[in-house]
mmCIF file of C-alpha atoms in Angstrom:
data_model
loop_
_atom_site.group_PDB
_atom_site.id
_atom_site.type_symbol
_atom_site.label_atom_id
_atom_site.label_comp_id
_atom_site.label_asym_id
_atom_site.label_seq_id
_atom_site.Cartn_x
_atom_site.Cartn_y
_atom_site.Cartn_z
ATOM 1 C CA MET A 1 0.067 0.205 0.037
ATOM 2 C CA LEU A 2 1.243 3.495 -0.919
ATOM 3 C CA GLU A 3 0.857 6.395 1.409
ATOM 4 C CA LEU A 4 1.332 9.884 0.077
ATOM 5 C CA PRO A 5 0.406 13.488 1.124
ATOM 6 C CA ASN A 6 -3.322 14.301 0.303
ATOM 7 C CA PRO A 7 -3.236 15.756 -3.113
ATOM 8 C CA PHE A 8 -6.513 17.786 -3.027
ATOM 9 C CA ALA A 9 -6.291 21.503 -2.469
ATOM 10 C CA ASN A 10 -6.939 23.137 0.955
ATOM 11 C CA GLU A 11 -6.972 19.623 2.741
ATOM 12 C CA GLY A 12 -4.598 18.057 5.015
ATOM 13 C CA GLY A 13 -3.913 14.279 6.015
ATOM 14 C CA VAL A 14 -2.814 11.468 3.733
ATOM 15 C CA ILE A 15 -4.105 9.318 0.829
ATOM 16 C CA ARG A 16 -3.686 5.614 0.548
ATOM 17 C CA LEU A 17 -3.500 3.878 -2.766
ATOM 18 C CA LEU A 18 -3.314 0.107 -3.384
ATOM 19 C CA GLU A 19 -0.235 0.618 -5.304
ATOM 20 C CA PRO A 20 3.418 -0.983 -4.740
ATOM 21 C CA PRO A 21 6.332 1.726 -3.547
ATOM 22 C CA GLY A 22 8.471 2.921 -6.191
ATOM 23 C CA GLY A 23 6.177 3.865 -8.823
ATOM 24 C CA ASP A 24 5.344 7.156 -10.698
ATOM 25 C CA THR A 25 3.613 8.797 -7.635
ATOM 26 C CA GLU A 26 3.040 12.108 -9.719
ATOM 27 C CA ALA A 27 1.185 10.242 -12.440
ATOM 28 C CA LEU A 28 -0.835 8.442 -9.877
ATOM 29 C CA LEU A 29 -1.855 11.530 -8.108
ATOM 30 C CA ASP A 30 -2.582 13.237 -11.295
ATOM 31 C CA SER A 31 -5.034 10.329 -12.197
ATOM 32 C CA VAL A 32 -6.698 10.572 -8.672
ATOM 33 C CA LEU A 33 -7.376 14.319 -9.245
ATOM 34 C CA ALA A 34 -8.726 13.853 -12.952
ATOM 35 C CA LYS A 35 -10.912 10.894 -11.819
ATOM 36 C CA ARG A 36 -9.099 8.638 -14.126
ATOM 37 C CA TYR A 37 -7.911 6.303 -11.218
ATOM 38 C CA ALA A 38 -9.784 2.907 -11.519
ATOM 39 C CA LYS A 39 -9.184 1.549 -7.907
ATOM 40 C CA PRO A 40 -11.011 2.885 -4.725
ATOM 41 C CA PHE A 41 -8.653 4.944 -2.351
ATOM 42 C CA VAL A 42 -8.606 6.072 1.218
ATOM 43 C CA ILE A 43 -8.055 9.434 2.594
ATOM 44 C CA GLU A 44 -7.383 10.229 6.287
ATOM 45 C CA ASP A 45 -7.718 13.557 7.694
ATOM 46 C CA ASP A 46 -9.090 15.286 10.689
ATOM 47 C CA GLY A 47 -9.804 12.293 12.624
ATOM 48 C CA ALA A 48 -11.662 10.284 9.935
ATOM 49 C CA ARG A 49 -10.603 7.522 7.487
ATOM 50 C CA CYS A 50 -12.789 7.645 4.212
ATOM 51 C CA LEU A 51 -13.108 5.383 1.463
ATOM 52 C CA TYR A 52 -13.776 6.750 -2.058
ATOM 53 C CA PHE A 53 -14.446 5.466 -5.563
ATOM 54 C CA THR A 54 -14.130 9.065 -6.737
ATOM 55 C CA ARG A 55 -13.588 12.222 -4.907
ATOM 56 C CA ASP A 56 -17.382 13.150 -5.541
ATOM 57 C CA PHE A 57 -18.707 10.983 -2.953
ATOM 58 C CA ILE A 58 -17.665 9.442 0.357
ATOM 59 C CA GLN A 59 -18.424 5.752 0.259
ATOM 60 C CA SER A 60 -17.686 4.991 3.891
ATOM 61 C CA GLU A 61 -16.282 7.046 6.805
ATOM 62 C CA MET A 62 -14.998 5.767 10.019
ATOM 63 C CA ARG A 63 -14.218 7.952 12.870
ATOM 64 C CA LEU A 64 -10.739 6.929 14.419
ATOM 65 C CA ASP A 65 -11.921 7.849 17.971
ATOM 66 C CA ASP A 66 -14.913 5.921 17.663
ATOM 67 C CA PRO A 67 -14.638 3.218 14.851
ATOM 68 C CA CYS A 68 -18.157 1.605 15.301
ATOM 69 C CA GLU A 69 -19.993 4.915 15.178
ATOM 70 C CA LEU A 70 -22.349 5.089 12.315
ATOM 71 C CA ALA A 71 -21.358 8.379 10.674
ATOM 72 C CA PHE A 72 -23.993 8.335 8.036
ATOM 73 C CA ALA A 73 -27.701 8.728 8.460
ATOM 74 C CA TYR A 74 -28.818 6.227 6.117
ATOM 75 C CA THR A 75 -26.587 3.536 8.203
ATOM 76 C CA ARG A 76 -28.326 4.387 11.332
ATOM 77 C CA LYS A 77 -31.736 4.077 9.756
ATOM 78 C CA MET A 78 -30.980 0.707 8.213
ATOM 79 C CA MET A 79 -30.269 -0.565 11.820
ATOM 80 C CA ALA A 80 -34.053 -0.031 12.506
ATOM 81 C CA PHE A 81 -34.494 -3.534 11.281
ATOM 82 C CA LEU A 82 -33.844 -4.434 14.883
ATOM 83 C CA LEU A 83 -37.449 -2.927 15.886
ATOM 84 C CA PHE A 84 -38.856 -5.717 13.915
ATOM 85 C CA LEU A 85 -36.278 -8.548 14.361
ATOM 86 C CA PRO A 86 -34.605 -7.585 17.885
ATOM 87 C CA GLN A 87 -32.160 -10.800 18.036
ATOM 88 C CA PRO A 88 -31.177 -11.799 14.484
ATOM 89 C CA ARG A 89 -28.962 -15.026 14.441
ATOM 90 C CA SER A 90 -27.719 -14.304 10.814
ATOM 91 C CA ILE A 91 -27.232 -11.434 8.839
ATOM 92 C CA LEU A 92 -26.244 -11.244 5.210
ATOM 93 C CA MET A 93 -24.815 -7.916 3.997
ATOM 94 C CA LEU A 94 -24.559 -7.386 0.230
ATOM 95 C CA GLY A 95 -21.795 -4.534 -0.341
ATOM 96 C CA LEU A 96 -19.131 -4.000 2.054
ATOM 97 C CA GLY A 97 -17.487 -0.462 1.379
ATOM 98 C CA GLY A 98 -15.586 0.484 4.375
ATOM 99 C CA GLY A 99 -17.578 -1.827 6.714
ATOM 100 C CA SER A 100 -19.474 0.589 8.784
ATOM 101 C CA LEU A 101 -22.547 -1.648 9.204
ATOM 102 C CA ALA A 102 -20.270 -4.844 9.471
ATOM 103 C CA ARG A 103 -18.255 -3.153 12.390
ATOM 104 C CA TYR A 104 -21.407 -1.975 14.029
ATOM 105 C CA CYS A 105 -23.396 -5.235 13.879
ATOM 106 C CA HIS A 106 -20.116 -7.370 14.983
ATOM 107 C CA ARG A 107 -19.774 -5.264 18.147
ATOM 108 C CA HIS A 108 -23.570 -4.879 19.074
ATOM 109 C CA LEU A 109 -24.960 -8.234 18.024
ATOM 110 C CA PRO A 110 -22.597 -10.892 19.334
ATOM 111 C CA ALA A 111 -25.240 -13.727 18.768
ATOM 112 C CA ALA A 112 -25.389 -13.044 14.976
ATOM 113 C CA ARG A 113 -23.394 -14.677 12.286
ATOM 114 C CA ILE A 114 -22.417 -11.996 9.738
ATOM 115 C CA THR A 115 -21.521 -12.635 6.114
ATOM 116 C CA ALA A 116 -20.653 -9.733 3.910
ATOM 117 C CA VAL A 117 -20.429 -10.132 0.105
ATOM 118 C CA GLU A 118 -18.243 -7.786 -1.986
ATOM 119 C CA ILE A 119 -17.481 -8.013 -5.600
ATOM 120 C CA ASP A 120 -14.460 -5.730 -5.620
ATOM 121 C CA PRO A 121 -11.234 -7.224 -4.356
ATOM 122 C CA HIS A 122 -9.576 -3.785 -4.087
ATOM 123 C CA VAL A 123 -12.364 -2.842 -1.537
ATOM 124 C CA ILE A 124 -11.801 -5.863 0.437
ATOM 125 C CA ALA A 125 -8.009 -5.108 0.336
ATOM 126 C CA PHE A 126 -8.891 -2.132 2.775
ATOM 127 C CA ARG A 127 -10.370 -4.334 5.289
ATOM 128 C CA ASP A 128 -7.618 -3.850 7.838
ATOM 129 C CA GLN A 129 -7.499 -0.173 7.346
ATOM 130 C CA PHE A 130 -11.167 -0.237 8.459
ATOM 131 C CA LEU A 131 -10.458 -2.437 11.411
ATOM 132 C CA LEU A 132 -12.812 -5.331 10.263
ATOM 133 C CA PRO A 133 -12.528 -8.687 12.120
ATOM 134 C CA ALA A 134 -10.753 -11.414 10.532
ATOM 135 C CA ASP A 135 -12.778 -14.241 8.960
ATOM 136 C CA GLY A 136 -14.069 -16.671 11.689
ATOM 137 C CA GLU A 137 -17.044 -18.325 12.795
ATOM 138 C CA ARG A 138 -19.017 -15.017 13.685
ATOM 139 C CA PHE A 139 -17.855 -12.879 10.758
ATOM 140 C CA ARG A 140 -16.599 -13.532 7.124
ATOM 141 C CA ILE A 141 -16.179 -11.491 3.965
ATOM 142 C CA VAL A 142 -16.902 -13.336 0.536
ATOM 143 C CA GLN A 143 -15.699 -11.892 -2.690
ATOM 144 C CA ALA A 144 -18.491 -12.373 -5.220
ATOM 145 C CA ASP A 145 -21.200 -10.859 -7.283
ATOM 146 C CA ALA A 146 -24.085 -10.138 -4.677
ATOM 147 C CA ALA A 147 -26.833 -11.340 -7.264
ATOM 148 C CA GLU A 148 -24.937 -14.485 -7.973
ATOM 149 C CA PHE A 149 -24.291 -15.190 -4.406
ATOM 150 C CA VAL A 150 -28.071 -14.857 -3.435
ATOM 151 C CA ALA A 151 -29.138 -17.159 -6.231
ATOM 152 C CA ARG A 152 -26.929 -19.998 -5.051
ATOM 153 C CA CYS A 153 -26.659 -19.231 -1.306
ATOM 154 C CA GLY A 154 -27.461 -22.334 0.826
ATOM 155 C CA ASP A 155 -28.104 -20.454 3.942
ATOM 156 C CA ARG A 156 -31.238 -18.807 5.209
ATOM 157 C CA PRO A 157 -29.968 -15.362 6.651
ATOM 158 C CA GLU A 158 -32.895 -13.831 8.909
ATOM 159 C CA VAL A 159 -31.858 -10.321 7.680
ATOM 160 C CA VAL A 160 -30.394 -9.179 4.308
ATOM 161 C CA MET A 161 -28.776 -5.785 4.193
ATOM 162 C CA VAL A 162 -28.545 -4.355 0.539
ATOM 163 C CA ASP A 163 -26.033 -1.476 0.263
ATOM 164 C CA ALA A 164 -24.117 -2.407 -2.843
ATOM 165 C CA PHE A 165 -22.650 0.367 -5.052
ATOM 166 C CA ASP A 166 -19.997 0.901 -7.783
ATOM 167 C CA ARG A 167 -18.508 4.143 -9.093
ATOM 168 C CA ASP A 168 -21.663 4.679 -11.045
ATOM 169 C CA GLY A 169 -24.382 3.915 -8.474
ATOM 170 C CA VAL A 170 -26.514 0.757 -7.404
ATOM 171 C CA ALA A 171 -24.610 -2.402 -8.766
ATOM 172 C CA PRO A 172 -26.330 -3.270 -11.964
ATOM 173 C CA THR A 173 -26.982 -6.992 -11.092
ATOM 174 C CA LEU A 174 -29.183 -5.887 -8.287
ATOM 175 C CA CYS A 175 -31.404 -3.724 -10.549
ATOM 176 C CA THR A 176 -33.687 -6.929 -11.622
ATOM 177 C CA ARG A 177 -36.708 -8.439 -10.528
ATOM 178 C CA GLU A 178 -35.064 -11.803 -10.716
ATOM 179 C CA PHE A 179 -32.512 -10.467 -7.823
ATOM 180 C CA TYR A 180 -35.532 -9.404 -5.697
ATOM 181 C CA GLN A 181 -37.425 -12.798 -6.180
ATOM 182 C CA ALA A 182 -34.116 -14.565 -5.449
ATOM 183 C CA LEU A 183 -33.766 -12.347 -2.296
ATOM 184 C CA ARG A 184 -37.208 -13.028 -1.148
ATOM 185 C CA ALA A 185 -36.966 -16.762 -1.600
ATOM 186 C CA LEU A 186 -33.751 -16.668 0.461
ATOM 187 C CA LEU A 187 -35.393 -15.398 3.644
ATOM 188 C CA PRO A 188 -37.319 -17.410 6.210
ATOM 189 C CA ARG A 189 -40.768 -16.466 6.773
ATOM 190 C CA LYS A 190 -40.009 -14.189 9.788
ATOM 191 C CA GLY A 191 -37.005 -12.533 7.699
ATOM 192 C CA LEU A 192 -36.722 -9.070 6.193
ATOM 193 C CA ALA A 193 -34.491 -7.313 3.700
ATOM 194 C CA VAL A 194 -33.382 -3.692 4.261
ATOM 195 C CA ALA A 195 -32.069 -1.735 1.161
ATOM 196 C CA ASN A 196 -30.354 1.586 0.744
ATOM 197 C CA LEU A 197 -31.804 3.203 -2.395
ATOM 198 C CA VAL A 198 -30.231 6.304 -3.999
ATOM 199 C CA GLY A 199 -30.154 7.817 -7.404
ATOM 200 C CA PRO A 200 -32.338 9.721 -9.799
ATOM 201 C CA LYS A 201 -36.276 9.246 -9.152
ATOM 202 C CA ALA A 202 -36.792 6.976 -12.073
ATOM 203 C CA GLU A 203 -34.230 4.563 -10.736
ATOM 204 C CA ARG A 204 -35.557 4.563 -7.145
ATOM 205 C CA VAL A 205 -39.109 4.232 -8.230
ATOM 206 C CA ALA A 206 -37.825 1.177 -10.419
ATOM 207 C CA HIS A 207 -36.346 -0.394 -7.252
ATOM 208 C CA LEU A 208 -39.506 0.377 -5.112
ATOM 209 C CA GLU A 209 -41.924 -1.058 -7.709
ATOM 210 C CA MET A 210 -39.966 -4.352 -7.880
ATOM 211 C CA LEU A 211 -39.821 -4.570 -4.103
ATOM 212 C CA ARG A 212 -43.458 -3.764 -3.598
ATOM 213 C CA THR A 213 -44.353 -6.420 -6.423
ATOM 214 C CA VAL A 214 -42.145 -9.152 -5.212
ATOM 215 C CA PHE A 215 -42.764 -8.462 -1.333
ATOM 216 C CA ASP A 216 -46.475 -8.515 -1.872
ATOM 217 C CA GLY A 217 -46.709 -4.854 -0.924
ATOM 218 C CA ASN A 218 -45.454 -5.446 2.503
ATOM 219 C CA VAL A 219 -42.743 -2.713 2.251
ATOM 220 C CA ILE A 220 -41.952 0.337 4.618
ATOM 221 C CA LEU A 221 -40.085 3.257 3.194
ATOM 222 C CA LEU A 222 -38.034 5.887 5.128
ATOM 223 C CA PRO A 223 -36.661 9.007 3.387
ATOM 224 C CA ILE A 224 -33.101 10.322 4.464
ATOM 225 C CA ALA A 225 -33.598 13.981 4.707
ATOM 226 C CA ASP A 226 -31.142 15.958 2.609
ATOM 227 C CA ASP A 227 -29.340 12.874 1.406
ATOM 228 C CA GLY A 228 -31.499 11.796 -1.513
ATOM 229 C CA ASN A 229 -31.381 8.241 0.012
ATOM 230 C CA TYR A 230 -34.393 5.994 0.834
ATOM 231 C CA VAL A 231 -34.179 2.982 3.145
ATOM 232 C CA ALA A 232 -36.775 0.354 2.507
ATOM 233 C CA PHE A 233 -37.799 -2.429 4.723
ATOM 234 C CA ALA A 234 -39.369 -5.471 2.968
ATOM 235 C CA PHE A 235 -40.873 -8.402 4.866
ATOM 236 C CA ARG A 236 -40.848 -11.987 3.634
ATOM 237 C CA ASP A 237 -44.311 -12.777 5.365
ATOM 238 C CA PRO A 238 -47.159 -10.816 3.430
ATOM 239 C CA ALA A 239 -49.166 -10.978 6.699
ATOM 240 C CA PHE A 240 -46.451 -9.512 8.930
ATOM 241 C CA GLU A 241 -47.759 -6.345 10.906
ATOM 242 C CA PRO A 242 -45.275 -4.450 13.209
ATOM 243 C CA ARG A 243 -46.407 -4.518 16.912
ATOM 244 C CA TRP A 244 -46.372 -0.580 17.196
ATOM 245 C CA ARG A 245 -47.261 -0.451 20.793
ATOM 246 C CA TRP A 246 -44.554 -2.928 21.798
ATOM 247 C CA MET A 247 -42.140 -1.172 19.640
ATOM 248 C CA GLU A 248 -42.813 2.196 21.454
ATOM 249 C CA ASP A 249 -41.648 0.765 24.803
ATOM 250 C CA GLU A 250 -38.905 -1.413 23.372
ATOM 251 C CA ALA A 251 -37.324 1.491 21.383
ATOM 252 C CA LYS A 252 -36.348 3.306 24.753
ATOM 253 C CA ALA A 253 -34.427 0.384 25.933
ATOM 254 C CA MET A 254 -32.761 -0.102 22.575
ATOM 255 C CA ARG A 255 -31.643 3.496 22.380
ATOM 256 C CA ALA A 256 -29.701 2.807 25.631
ATOM 257 C CA ARG A 257 -28.464 -0.538 24.467
ATOM 258 C CA TYR A 258 -27.174 0.607 20.961
ATOM 259 C CA GLY A 259 -26.778 4.388 21.173
ATOM 260 C CA LEU A 260 -29.208 5.155 18.204
ATOM 261 C CA ASP A 261 -32.462 6.956 18.526
ATOM 262 C CA PHE A 262 -34.725 4.171 18.068
ATOM 263 C CA PRO A 263 -37.894 5.973 19.623
ATOM 264 C CA ARG A 264 -37.625 8.371 16.733
ATOM 265 C CA LEU A 265 -36.973 5.627 14.157
ATOM 266 C CA ALA A 266 -40.108 3.872 15.618
ATOM 267 C CA GLN A 267 -42.278 6.938 15.094
ATOM 268 C CA ARG A 268 -41.156 7.488 11.653
ATOM 269 C CA LEU A 269 -41.670 3.741 10.591
ATOM 270 C CA GLU A 270 -45.309 3.919 12.002
ATOM 271 C CA ARG A 271 -46.061 7.389 10.425
ATOM 272 C CA SER A 272 -44.791 5.952 6.909
ATOM 273 C CA ARG A 273 -46.629 2.779 7.205
ATOM 274 C CA LYS A 274 -50.112 4.561 8.172
ATOM 275 C CA LEU A 275 -49.541 7.556 5.738
ATOM 276 C CA GLY A 276 -48.771 5.103 2.828
ATOM 277 C CA PHE A 277 -45.493 6.874 2.139
ATOM 278 C CA LEU A 278 -44.122 4.381 -0.192
ATOM 279 C CA ARG A 279 -47.317 4.648 -2.506
ATOM 280 C CA ARG A 280 -47.187 8.584 -2.311
ATOM 281 C CA GLU A 281 -43.413 8.602 -3.099
ATOM 282 C CA MET A 282 -43.786 6.283 -6.132
ATOM 283 C CA HIS A 283 -46.101 8.533 -7.767
ATOM 284 C CA ALA A 284 -44.930 11.936 -6.636
ATOM 285 C CA PRO A 285 -42.983 14.331 -8.790
ATOM 286 C CA GLU A 286 -39.209 14.649 -8.185
ATOM 287 C CA VAL A 287 -38.657 16.953 -5.214
ATOM 288 C CA ARG A 288 -36.397 17.318 -2.399
ATOM 289 C CA THR A 289 -36.505 14.409 -0.093
ATOM 290 C CA ARG A 290 -39.556 14.665 2.281
ATOM 291 C CA ARG A 291 -39.402 14.377 5.945
ATOM 292 C CA LEU A 292 -41.731 12.389 7.966
#
């Protein structure tokens, strides 16, 4: 791994590239600045270590003083699946990035077996930079295409977390009805999928339509204000109905246990369900992300 001064103007810290020492560092940095560099890279500055595919967007951020903190709002909202399944025994993560969700779940859910699937070996090569545990009984990283892995997976994970992106957006193999059908078939009856959706409205609506159809309409949608993301919760059991009263009380204990605002998450989930937010968003014009 090659460490160099951060080349971006008015910034400090260092950049780390998956390159051997002794190469043409000036040409490498020029390719990073010109967005021609084909591999992911890491920038460490101001107490944070961040993964990038291009400098336009941060893929993952890890605070060095609290590596398990969930820095991005959408990751905190994805953890709201615990309100529906408080003690998962197995979690499948599609997409690794800098491992924010993997680190958090490994720390806070010791009874869960976690498998993270990542297609890009260069992303996996940064696992030590992002303090991910070694492969073992509780945690493993598999290099594979997420859609192919789901189609041939022999396990039945109770929770599947979909957060798989390349430098152009949502991974193309996850943009099909066949993927969502295989995903639903993979889940046990009480299982659920939680997906981070981002991109142009037409793309988001296409994913939501596939989720709604494949999961028999049993989907709850949360917007991420100011980020343009949506988090969708899709339930394998078409008859599943959240226990809202139980959730209201349990959320307070979960806030103390996990350090996330579960009472607020529970309120927003219930409001989204009762107001039909999924249906409204699928038919609404493109506007700034709504708040619930």
